């Protein structure tokens, strides 16, 4: 048994308490009188491993590269920055290529979680191809198609059930019928949509329960035309992603989102692309050239934002230190909330006896001092 002493432990009540954490056989355990190994936590914050449910890549690799090497390097980087669980996102690509990408993920998943140096693959977030050309963002509209139930089932078979999120644009013909058919098979989300308030609200009432990168790739939140954001606010079963990289959303809007939705419905994401962890330069996302300058990633062709060059831990830190979000709130939105949305909270997402010992120690400036995956130190 290992015991980490002298730490401020994040609790399920979203508070920090001073104490010790015991780990046995890869799980959080009850403290013992004679632990085998004692680690001095040096007064650090002890938080659950973070879970990123929406990102594309890092360290020069992309989930849609569709290789085992790409997934392995992505998983290693994510674990190194305190992200111990992941549900990477697809881009809008040809259906056959998406099936190959999903099959590759399924193959990787067979061994995912066995290496403590890697984040665990918990699912896939399909951001395309059933979206709107009018709000395509950095997606390639060549491959945007109407919602298709049979194609979704092909995707799910290729992924061996790993598709946890499937996005739609509800204003596109056939989308609501699609929602009726698949809402019990995966979380249906709104993404890259030009829907107005009534169209979005109708979708939420039919069974859509999640919103992808709120405020981005959707109509603005206006006082006469509240759009998707207003419909999310009025639909209390809906969770919403926020990118807090300091580029995608103004800090005032982030604070407003927390006031409107509350901390239980917000999930922090990074939406990172392959430039995360890399220097500024030219990269690709979904086959399109992206220029990254001072952490801002934009399409070379249009100047549209093309994901982020950050990671979830840095986004959480930015939310706290630059946007005024309480640390306790930010931690919950980057660990507990995504775990619940994935149906994984019984196994991870909090420092609770019997759960997987995925843990991050942060110093007072929120710098990562130690990451543990299944009770073993990463790196």
mmCIF file of C-alpha atoms in Angstrom:
data_model
loop_
_atom_site.group_PDB
_atom_site.id
_atom_site.type_symbol
_atom_site.label_atom_id
_atom_site.label_comp_id
_atom_site.label_asym_id
_atom_site.label_seq_id
_atom_site.Cartn_x
_atom_site.Cartn_y
_atom_site.Cartn_z
ATOM 1 C CA UNK A 1 0.000 0.000 0.000
ATOM 2 C CA UNK A 2 1.108 3.555 -0.772
ATOM 3 C CA UNK A 3 0.063 6.552 1.283
ATOM 4 C CA UNK A 4 0.352 10.146 0.090
ATOM 5 C CA UNK A 5 0.449 12.469 3.068
ATOM 6 C CA UNK A 6 0.286 16.217 3.566
ATOM 7 C CA UNK A 7 -2.066 17.033 0.670
ATOM 8 C CA UNK A 8 -5.228 19.062 0.147
ATOM 9 C CA UNK A 9 -7.691 16.470 -1.163
ATOM 10 C CA UNK A 10 -10.482 17.398 -3.550
ATOM 11 C CA UNK A 11 -13.715 15.888 -2.242
ATOM 12 C CA UNK A 12 -17.018 14.862 -3.801
ATOM 13 C CA UNK A 13 -18.494 17.911 -2.053
ATOM 14 C CA UNK A 14 -16.228 20.124 -4.204
ATOM 15 C CA UNK A 15 -14.089 21.248 -1.303
ATOM 16 C CA UNK A 16 -10.478 20.643 -0.321
ATOM 17 C CA UNK A 17 -9.591 18.967 2.968
ATOM 18 C CA UNK A 18 -6.166 18.332 4.376
ATOM 19 C CA UNK A 19 -5.314 14.687 4.779
ATOM 20 C CA UNK A 20 -3.768 11.565 3.341
ATOM 21 C CA UNK A 21 -4.626 9.312 0.403
ATOM 22 C CA UNK A 22 -4.112 5.560 0.490
ATOM 23 C CA UNK A 23 -3.668 3.500 -2.671
ATOM 24 C CA UNK A 24 -3.763 -0.281 -2.919
ATOM 25 C CA UNK A 25 -3.813 -2.475 -6.022
ATOM 26 C CA UNK A 26 -4.384 0.523 -8.258
ATOM 27 C CA UNK A 27 -7.415 1.774 -6.328
ATOM 28 C CA UNK A 28 -8.049 4.395 -3.675
ATOM 29 C CA UNK A 29 -8.239 2.558 -0.343
ATOM 30 C CA UNK A 30 -8.840 2.998 3.352
ATOM 31 C CA UNK A 31 -5.696 4.183 5.201
ATOM 32 C CA UNK A 32 -3.707 1.467 6.969
ATOM 33 C CA UNK A 33 -1.693 1.663 10.166
ATOM 34 C CA UNK A 34 1.484 0.498 8.423
ATOM 35 C CA UNK A 35 1.526 1.570 4.761
ATOM 36 C CA UNK A 36 4.327 0.105 2.708
ATOM 37 C CA UNK A 37 5.355 3.384 1.102
ATOM 38 C CA UNK A 38 4.853 6.963 2.244
ATOM 39 C CA UNK A 39 4.997 9.938 -0.123
ATOM 40 C CA UNK A 40 5.151 13.517 1.172
ATOM 41 C CA UNK A 41 2.680 15.548 -0.891
ATOM 42 C CA UNK A 42 4.330 18.800 0.245
ATOM 43 C CA UNK A 43 1.027 20.600 0.711
ATOM 44 C CA UNK A 44 -0.062 20.102 -2.924
ATOM 45 C CA UNK A 45 -3.622 20.012 -4.143
ATOM 46 C CA UNK A 46 -4.642 16.415 -4.863
ATOM 47 C CA UNK A 47 -7.240 16.206 -7.615
ATOM 48 C CA UNK A 48 -8.684 13.358 -9.709
ATOM 49 C CA UNK A 49 -7.100 12.689 -13.084
ATOM 50 C CA UNK A 50 -8.741 14.902 -15.685
ATOM 51 C CA UNK A 51 -10.877 13.541 -18.539
ATOM 52 C CA UNK A 52 -10.943 15.278 -21.924
ATOM 53 C CA UNK A 53 -14.058 14.345 -23.901
ATOM 54 C CA UNK A 54 -13.273 16.550 -26.898
ATOM 55 C CA UNK A 55 -9.859 16.976 -28.468
ATOM 56 C CA UNK A 56 -8.231 15.938 -31.740
ATOM 57 C CA UNK A 57 -4.560 15.473 -31.078
ATOM 58 C CA UNK A 58 -1.230 16.650 -29.704
ATOM 59 C CA UNK A 59 2.527 16.267 -30.147
ATOM 60 C CA UNK A 60 2.202 16.263 -33.937
ATOM 61 C CA UNK A 61 -0.358 13.430 -33.976
ATOM 62 C CA UNK A 62 -4.104 13.404 -34.607
ATOM 63 C CA UNK A 63 -6.746 10.864 -33.628
ATOM 64 C CA UNK A 64 -7.796 10.818 -37.289
ATOM 65 C CA UNK A 65 -4.323 9.698 -38.377
ATOM 66 C CA UNK A 66 -5.868 6.316 -37.692
ATOM 67 C CA UNK A 67 -2.695 4.600 -36.482
ATOM 68 C CA UNK A 68 -1.726 2.815 -33.292
ATOM 69 C CA UNK A 69 1.385 4.994 -33.086
ATOM 70 C CA UNK A 70 -0.726 8.160 -33.108
ATOM 71 C CA UNK A 71 -3.017 6.926 -30.345
ATOM 72 C CA UNK A 72 -0.111 5.732 -28.241
ATOM 73 C CA UNK A 73 1.721 9.061 -28.454
ATOM 74 C CA UNK A 74 -1.484 10.986 -27.789
ATOM 75 C CA UNK A 75 -2.232 8.815 -24.751
ATOM 76 C CA UNK A 76 1.292 9.313 -23.393
ATOM 77 C CA UNK A 77 1.198 13.074 -23.741
ATOM 78 C CA UNK A 78 -2.251 13.377 -22.172
ATOM 79 C CA UNK A 79 -1.205 11.322 -19.156
ATOM 80 C CA UNK A 80 1.947 13.415 -18.759
ATOM 81 C CA UNK A 81 -0.156 16.581 -18.307
ATOM 82 C CA UNK A 82 -2.633 15.013 -15.890
ATOM 83 C CA UNK A 83 -5.327 13.890 -18.329
ATOM 84 C CA UNK A 84 -5.807 10.232 -17.412
ATOM 85 C CA UNK A 85 -8.976 9.554 -19.441
ATOM 86 C CA UNK A 86 -9.836 10.608 -22.976
ATOM 87 C CA UNK A 87 -12.568 10.535 -25.598
ATOM 88 C CA UNK A 88 -10.947 12.042 -28.713
ATOM 89 C CA UNK A 89 -13.023 13.588 -31.479
ATOM 90 C CA UNK A 90 -13.304 12.797 -35.160
ATOM 91 C CA UNK A 91 -13.297 15.336 -37.973
ATOM 92 C CA UNK A 92 -15.656 15.398 -40.952
ATOM 93 C CA UNK A 93 -14.085 12.936 -43.374
ATOM 94 C CA UNK A 94 -15.270 10.327 -45.915
ATOM 95 C CA UNK A 95 -17.400 7.645 -44.242
ATOM 96 C CA UNK A 96 -15.021 4.836 -45.184
ATOM 97 C CA UNK A 97 -12.091 6.701 -43.669
ATOM 98 C CA UNK A 98 -14.038 7.329 -40.483
ATOM 99 C CA UNK A 99 -14.771 3.606 -40.211
ATOM 100 C CA UNK A 100 -11.051 2.863 -40.462
ATOM 101 C CA UNK A 101 -10.280 5.468 -37.781
ATOM 102 C CA UNK A 102 -12.906 3.974 -35.486
ATOM 103 C CA UNK A 103 -11.645 0.432 -36.091
ATOM 104 C CA UNK A 104 -8.168 1.599 -35.153
ATOM 105 C CA UNK A 105 -9.562 3.066 -31.939
ATOM 106 C CA UNK A 106 -11.308 -0.197 -31.115
ATOM 107 C CA UNK A 107 -8.064 -2.102 -31.582
ATOM 108 C CA UNK A 108 -6.212 0.346 -29.336
ATOM 109 C CA UNK A 109 -8.955 0.131 -26.728
ATOM 110 C CA UNK A 110 -8.311 -3.576 -26.204
ATOM 111 C CA UNK A 111 -5.124 -2.725 -24.288
ATOM 112 C CA UNK A 112 -5.978 0.822 -23.217
ATOM 113 C CA UNK A 113 -5.534 1.454 -19.532
ATOM 114 C CA UNK A 114 -2.990 -1.315 -19.008
ATOM 115 C CA UNK A 115 -0.022 1.040 -19.264
ATOM 116 C CA UNK A 116 0.094 3.538 -16.373
ATOM 117 C CA UNK A 117 2.034 5.934 -18.612
ATOM 118 C CA UNK A 118 -0.937 6.382 -20.943
ATOM 119 C CA UNK A 119 -4.351 8.006 -20.663
ATOM 120 C CA UNK A 120 -7.168 5.489 -21.000
ATOM 121 C CA UNK A 121 -9.360 5.570 -24.100
ATOM 122 C CA UNK A 122 -12.911 5.827 -22.760
ATOM 123 C CA UNK A 123 -14.816 6.563 -25.941
ATOM 124 C CA UNK A 124 -15.012 8.570 -29.143
ATOM 125 C CA UNK A 125 -16.737 11.908 -29.708
ATOM 126 C CA UNK A 126 -17.982 12.079 -33.320
ATOM 127 C CA UNK A 127 -18.065 15.787 -34.193
ATOM 128 C CA UNK A 128 -18.955 15.112 -37.834
ATOM 129 C CA UNK A 129 -20.150 14.345 -40.475
ATOM 130 C CA UNK A 130 -23.837 15.066 -39.648
ATOM 131 C CA UNK A 131 -23.421 18.834 -39.187
ATOM 132 C CA UNK A 132 -24.295 22.082 -40.986
ATOM 133 C CA UNK A 133 -22.284 23.551 -43.851
ATOM 134 C CA UNK A 134 -23.307 27.007 -42.663
ATOM 135 C CA UNK A 135 -21.368 26.592 -39.427
ATOM 136 C CA UNK A 136 -18.648 24.229 -40.587
ATOM 137 C CA UNK A 137 -15.831 26.030 -38.753
ATOM 138 C CA UNK A 138 -12.648 24.063 -39.446
ATOM 139 C CA UNK A 139 -14.561 21.069 -40.820
ATOM 140 C CA UNK A 140 -14.300 20.192 -44.535
ATOM 141 C CA UNK A 141 -17.789 20.724 -45.991
ATOM 142 C CA UNK A 142 -16.989 18.360 -48.875
ATOM 143 C CA UNK A 143 -17.835 15.463 -46.580
ATOM 144 C CA UNK A 144 -20.747 16.916 -44.592
ATOM 145 C CA UNK A 145 -23.825 14.720 -45.114
ATOM 146 C CA UNK A 146 -27.360 14.403 -43.674
ATOM 147 C CA UNK A 147 -27.875 12.310 -40.550
ATOM 148 C CA UNK A 148 -27.973 8.626 -41.436
ATOM 149 C CA UNK A 149 -29.008 5.951 -38.918
ATOM 150 C CA UNK A 150 -27.536 3.043 -40.844
ATOM 151 C CA UNK A 151 -24.245 4.851 -41.297
ATOM 152 C CA UNK A 152 -24.141 5.626 -37.578
ATOM 153 C CA UNK A 153 -24.622 1.914 -36.904
ATOM 154 C CA UNK A 154 -21.713 1.190 -39.259
ATOM 155 C CA UNK A 155 -19.606 3.644 -37.293
ATOM 156 C CA UNK A 156 -20.595 2.045 -34.006
ATOM 157 C CA UNK A 157 -19.821 -1.452 -35.289
ATOM 158 C CA UNK A 158 -16.411 -0.327 -36.498
ATOM 159 C CA UNK A 159 -15.756 1.270 -33.114
ATOM 160 C CA UNK A 160 -17.065 -1.801 -31.265
ATOM 161 C CA UNK A 161 -19.370 0.445 -29.242
ATOM 162 C CA UNK A 162 -16.817 3.161 -28.468
ATOM 163 C CA UNK A 163 -18.850 6.000 -30.013
ATOM 164 C CA UNK A 164 -20.155 7.810 -26.936
ATOM 165 C CA UNK A 165 -21.175 11.091 -28.623
ATOM 166 C CA UNK A 166 -22.707 11.685 -32.045
ATOM 167 C CA UNK A 167 -23.293 15.258 -33.213
ATOM 168 C CA UNK A 168 -26.132 16.615 -35.342
ATOM 169 C CA UNK A 169 -27.331 19.957 -36.661
ATOM 170 C CA UNK A 170 -31.069 19.843 -35.864
ATOM 171 C CA UNK A 171 -32.102 22.302 -38.570
ATOM 172 C CA UNK A 172 -30.930 19.899 -41.289
ATOM 173 C CA UNK A 173 -33.686 17.713 -42.741
ATOM 174 C CA UNK A 174 -33.904 14.287 -41.113
ATOM 175 C CA UNK A 175 -31.931 15.214 -38.006
ATOM 176 C CA UNK A 176 -34.787 14.924 -35.516
ATOM 177 C CA UNK A 177 -35.848 11.542 -36.869
ATOM 178 C CA UNK A 178 -32.218 10.483 -36.453
ATOM 179 C CA UNK A 179 -32.305 11.630 -32.834
ATOM 180 C CA UNK A 180 -35.404 9.509 -32.207
ATOM 181 C CA UNK A 181 -33.579 6.415 -33.476
ATOM 182 C CA UNK A 182 -30.192 6.715 -31.798
ATOM 183 C CA UNK A 183 -30.679 8.712 -28.570
ATOM 184 C CA UNK A 184 -30.601 5.525 -26.492
ATOM 185 C CA UNK A 185 -27.428 4.267 -28.190
ATOM 186 C CA UNK A 186 -25.142 7.267 -27.648
ATOM 187 C CA UNK A 187 -25.232 10.798 -26.305
ATOM 188 C CA UNK A 188 -26.608 12.945 -29.133
ATOM 189 C CA UNK A 189 -25.096 16.420 -29.185
ATOM 190 C CA UNK A 190 -25.572 19.637 -31.121
ATOM 191 C CA UNK A 191 -22.483 20.795 -32.998
ATOM 192 C CA UNK A 192 -21.615 23.063 -35.919
ATOM 193 C CA UNK A 193 -25.212 24.128 -36.189
ATOM 194 C CA UNK A 194 -27.046 27.199 -37.436
ATOM 195 C CA UNK A 195 -30.189 26.314 -35.464
ATOM 196 C CA UNK A 196 -32.283 29.041 -33.915
ATOM 197 C CA UNK A 197 -33.689 28.821 -30.402
ATOM 198 C CA UNK A 198 -36.865 26.940 -31.380
ATOM 199 C CA UNK A 199 -35.015 24.413 -33.528
ATOM 200 C CA UNK A 200 -32.447 23.725 -30.824
ATOM 201 C CA UNK A 201 -35.099 23.492 -28.107
ATOM 202 C CA UNK A 202 -37.086 21.000 -30.186
ATOM 203 C CA UNK A 203 -33.976 18.863 -30.493
ATOM 204 C CA UNK A 204 -33.354 18.937 -26.753
ATOM 205 C CA UNK A 205 -36.969 17.966 -26.139
ATOM 206 C CA UNK A 206 -36.573 15.007 -28.542
ATOM 207 C CA UNK A 207 -33.553 13.622 -26.678
ATOM 208 C CA UNK A 208 -30.422 15.601 -27.529
ATOM 209 C CA UNK A 209 -28.585 16.060 -24.238
ATOM 210 C CA UNK A 210 -25.234 17.683 -24.953
ATOM 211 C CA UNK A 211 -23.796 20.749 -26.701
ATOM 212 C CA UNK A 212 -20.379 20.716 -28.341
ATOM 213 C CA UNK A 213 -18.028 23.675 -27.626
ATOM 214 C CA UNK A 214 -20.752 26.091 -26.534
ATOM 215 C CA UNK A 215 -20.652 29.515 -28.253
ATOM 216 C CA UNK A 216 -18.390 28.220 -31.027
ATOM 217 C CA UNK A 217 -19.705 27.134 -34.445
ATOM 218 C CA UNK A 218 -23.262 28.205 -33.594
ATOM 219 C CA UNK A 219 -25.299 31.446 -33.748
ATOM 220 C CA UNK A 220 -24.440 34.074 -31.116
ATOM 221 C CA UNK A 221 -26.452 34.458 -27.931
ATOM 222 C CA UNK A 222 -28.587 37.541 -28.594
ATOM 223 C CA UNK A 223 -31.201 39.214 -26.450
ATOM 224 C CA UNK A 224 -33.858 38.750 -29.150
ATOM 225 C CA UNK A 225 -32.398 35.660 -30.795
ATOM 226 C CA UNK A 226 -30.955 33.487 -28.032
ATOM 227 C CA UNK A 227 -30.136 30.630 -30.405
ATOM 228 C CA UNK A 228 -28.581 27.359 -29.290
ATOM 229 C CA UNK A 229 -27.073 28.910 -26.169
ATOM 230 C CA UNK A 230 -30.475 30.082 -24.956
ATOM 231 C CA UNK A 231 -31.983 26.666 -25.637
ATOM 232 C CA UNK A 232 -29.187 24.996 -23.674
ATOM 233 C CA UNK A 233 -29.851 27.354 -20.768
ATOM 234 C CA UNK A 234 -33.542 26.406 -20.760
ATOM 235 C CA UNK A 235 -32.919 22.640 -21.055
ATOM 236 C CA UNK A 236 -31.719 21.514 -17.667
ATOM 237 C CA UNK A 237 -30.815 17.986 -18.740
ATOM 238 C CA UNK A 238 -28.278 19.288 -21.280
ATOM 239 C CA UNK A 239 -24.546 19.432 -20.571
ATOM 240 C CA UNK A 240 -22.276 21.818 -22.446
ATOM 241 C CA UNK A 241 -18.599 21.876 -23.369
ATOM 242 C CA UNK A 242 -16.477 25.012 -22.848
ATOM 243 C CA UNK A 243 -13.041 25.701 -24.319
ATOM 244 C CA UNK A 244 -11.210 27.837 -21.771
ATOM 245 C CA UNK A 245 -7.941 28.303 -23.648
ATOM 246 C CA UNK A 246 -8.185 32.087 -23.581
ATOM 247 C CA UNK A 247 -8.757 32.208 -27.341
ATOM 248 C CA UNK A 248 -12.161 30.683 -28.083
ATOM 249 C CA UNK A 249 -14.287 32.457 -25.461
ATOM 250 C CA UNK A 250 -13.895 35.796 -23.664
ATOM 251 C CA UNK A 251 -13.431 35.394 -19.882
ATOM 252 C CA UNK A 252 -16.609 37.390 -19.227
ATOM 253 C CA UNK A 253 -18.612 34.966 -21.342
ATOM 254 C CA UNK A 254 -17.074 32.004 -19.521
ATOM 255 C CA UNK A 255 -18.128 33.512 -16.195
ATOM 256 C CA UNK A 256 -21.605 34.212 -17.566
ATOM 257 C CA UNK A 257 -21.930 30.607 -18.763
ATOM 258 C CA UNK A 258 -21.189 29.323 -15.270
ATOM 259 C CA UNK A 259 -23.745 31.696 -13.766
ATOM 260 C CA UNK A 260 -26.417 30.670 -16.279
ATOM 261 C CA UNK A 261 -25.832 26.907 -16.433
ATOM 262 C CA UNK A 262 -24.237 26.166 -13.070
ATOM 263 C CA UNK A 263 -21.159 24.069 -12.452
ATOM 264 C CA UNK A 264 -22.923 20.707 -12.718
ATOM 265 C CA UNK A 265 -23.721 21.117 -16.430
ATOM 266 C CA UNK A 266 -20.421 22.442 -17.754
ATOM 267 C CA UNK A 267 -17.612 20.224 -19.020
ATOM 268 C CA UNK A 268 -14.235 21.777 -19.716
ATOM 269 C CA UNK A 269 -12.557 20.536 -22.894
ATOM 270 C CA UNK A 270 -9.381 21.453 -24.752
ATOM 271 C CA UNK A 271 -10.437 20.854 -28.398
ATOM 272 C CA UNK A 272 -6.699 20.586 -29.000
ATOM 273 C CA UNK A 273 -5.265 19.714 -32.396
ATOM 274 C CA UNK A 274 -1.912 18.171 -33.230
ATOM 275 C CA UNK A 275 -0.023 21.379 -32.372
ATOM 276 C CA UNK A 276 -0.640 20.934 -28.626
ATOM 277 C CA UNK A 277 2.714 20.374 -26.950
ATOM 278 C CA UNK A 278 4.503 21.592 -30.077
ATOM 279 C CA UNK A 279 6.050 24.921 -31.162
ATOM 280 C CA UNK A 280 4.252 27.455 -33.349
ATOM 281 C CA UNK A 281 4.160 26.504 -37.015
ATOM 282 C CA UNK A 282 2.002 25.050 -39.773
ATOM 283 C CA UNK A 283 0.034 21.864 -39.047
ATOM 284 C CA UNK A 284 -3.051 20.119 -40.410
ATOM 285 C CA UNK A 285 -6.528 19.386 -39.064
ATOM 286 C CA UNK A 286 -8.940 17.241 -41.048
ATOM 287 C CA UNK A 287 -6.669 17.564 -44.063
ATOM 288 C CA UNK A 288 -6.644 21.366 -43.968
ATOM 289 C CA UNK A 289 -3.605 23.551 -43.278
ATOM 290 C CA UNK A 290 -3.562 25.284 -39.878
ATOM 291 C CA UNK A 291 -1.234 28.065 -38.797
ATOM 292 C CA UNK A 292 -0.428 28.264 -35.092
ATOM 293 C CA UNK A 293 0.912 31.581 -33.812
ATOM 294 C CA UNK A 294 1.311 32.330 -30.102
ATOM 295 C CA UNK A 295 -1.081 29.524 -29.239
ATOM 296 C CA UNK A 296 -3.802 30.606 -31.674
ATOM 297 C CA UNK A 297 -4.669 27.996 -34.332
ATOM 298 C CA UNK A 298 -6.458 29.146 -37.502
ATOM 299 C CA UNK A 299 -7.142 27.705 -40.938
ATOM 300 C CA UNK A 300 -4.711 29.065 -43.501
ATOM 301 C CA UNK A 301 -7.526 29.188 -46.077
ATOM 302 C CA UNK A 302 -10.074 31.216 -44.108
ATOM 303 C CA UNK A 303 -8.654 32.335 -40.776
ATOM 304 C CA UNK A 304 -11.334 30.362 -38.893
ATOM 305 C CA UNK A 305 -10.347 29.002 -35.501
ATOM 306 C CA UNK A 306 -9.151 25.424 -35.888
ATOM 307 C CA UNK A 307 -9.171 23.884 -32.444
ATOM 308 C CA UNK A 308 -6.697 24.860 -29.764
ATOM 309 C CA UNK A 309 -3.000 24.397 -29.159
ATOM 310 C CA UNK A 310 -3.572 23.884 -25.425
ATOM 311 C CA UNK A 311 -4.393 20.863 -23.256
ATOM 312 C CA UNK A 312 -7.136 20.319 -20.705
ATOM 313 C CA UNK A 313 -4.913 20.919 -17.679
ATOM 314 C CA UNK A 314 -3.792 24.251 -19.121
ATOM 315 C CA UNK A 315 -7.405 25.142 -19.951
ATOM 316 C CA UNK A 316 -8.442 24.371 -16.390
ATOM 317 C CA UNK A 317 -5.583 26.501 -15.083
ATOM 318 C CA UNK A 318 -6.561 29.356 -17.413
ATOM 319 C CA UNK A 319 -10.174 29.156 -16.220
ATOM 320 C CA UNK A 320 -8.995 29.605 -12.648
ATOM 321 C CA UNK A 321 -6.123 32.058 -12.919
ATOM 322 C CA UNK A 322 -7.327 34.230 -15.816
ATOM 323 C CA UNK A 323 -11.118 33.847 -15.858
ATOM 324 C CA UNK A 324 -12.014 33.869 -12.183
ATOM 325 C CA UNK A 325 -13.532 30.389 -11.953
ATOM 326 C CA UNK A 326 -13.023 28.853 -8.481
ATOM 327 C CA UNK A 327 -10.510 26.008 -8.459
ATOM 328 C CA UNK A 328 -13.046 23.649 -6.878
ATOM 329 C CA UNK A 329 -15.493 24.346 -9.696
ATOM 330 C CA UNK A 330 -12.922 24.007 -12.461
ATOM 331 C CA UNK A 331 -11.659 20.686 -11.102
ATOM 332 C CA UNK A 332 -15.178 19.236 -11.001
ATOM 333 C CA UNK A 333 -15.850 20.398 -14.566
ATOM 334 C CA UNK A 334 -12.678 18.715 -15.825
ATOM 335 C CA UNK A 335 -12.949 15.433 -13.920
ATOM 336 C CA UNK A 336 -16.269 14.624 -12.246
ATOM 337 C CA UNK A 337 -18.590 16.056 -14.905
ATOM 338 C CA UNK A 338 -16.960 14.352 -17.908
ATOM 339 C CA UNK A 339 -16.834 11.086 -15.954
ATOM 340 C CA UNK A 340 -20.562 11.336 -15.306
ATOM 341 C CA UNK A 341 -21.319 12.236 -18.924
ATOM 342 C CA UNK A 342 -19.403 9.141 -20.061
ATOM 343 C CA UNK A 343 -21.144 6.917 -17.505
ATOM 344 C CA UNK A 344 -17.775 6.345 -15.815
ATOM 345 C CA UNK A 345 -18.290 8.052 -12.471
ATOM 346 C CA UNK A 346 -18.645 4.753 -10.663
ATOM 347 C CA UNK A 347 -15.020 3.985 -11.531
ATOM 348 C CA UNK A 348 -13.245 7.340 -11.841
ATOM 349 C CA UNK A 349 -13.672 11.096 -11.578
ATOM 350 C CA UNK A 350 -13.231 11.496 -7.810
ATOM 351 C CA UNK A 351 -10.833 10.500 -5.050
ATOM 352 C CA UNK A 352 -13.130 7.925 -3.500
ATOM 353 C CA UNK A 353 -12.450 4.546 -1.896
ATOM 354 C CA UNK A 354 -12.690 1.768 -4.474
ATOM 355 C CA UNK A 355 -12.253 3.974 -7.540
ATOM 356 C CA UNK A 356 -9.272 3.891 -9.879
ATOM 357 C CA UNK A 357 -6.322 5.718 -8.354
ATOM 358 C CA UNK A 358 -5.927 8.305 -11.095
ATOM 359 C CA UNK A 359 -4.506 11.344 -9.344
ATOM 360 C CA UNK A 360 -2.734 14.647 -9.996
ATOM 361 C CA UNK A 361 -0.787 16.722 -7.494
ATOM 362 C CA UNK A 362 -0.699 20.479 -8.205
ATOM 363 C CA UNK A 363 1.388 23.090 -6.429
ATOM 364 C CA UNK A 364 -0.016 26.435 -5.276
ATOM 365 C CA UNK A 365 0.441 27.886 -8.774
ATOM 366 C CA UNK A 366 -1.442 24.883 -10.234
ATOM 367 C CA UNK A 367 1.644 23.430 -11.867
ATOM 368 C CA UNK A 368 1.642 19.642 -12.221
ATOM 369 C CA UNK A 369 4.054 18.080 -9.724
ATOM 370 C CA UNK A 370 2.995 14.446 -10.011
ATOM 371 C CA UNK A 371 0.562 12.326 -12.040
ATOM 372 C CA UNK A 372 -0.512 8.847 -10.982
ATOM 373 C CA UNK A 373 -2.432 6.435 -13.193
ATOM 374 C CA UNK A 374 -3.858 3.355 -11.483
ATOM 375 C CA UNK A 375 -1.721 4.199 -8.478
ATOM 376 C CA UNK A 376 1.563 4.244 -10.412
ATOM 377 C CA UNK A 377 3.535 7.381 -11.139
ATOM 378 C CA UNK A 378 3.485 8.595 -14.736
ATOM 379 C CA UNK A 379 6.908 9.410 -16.184
#
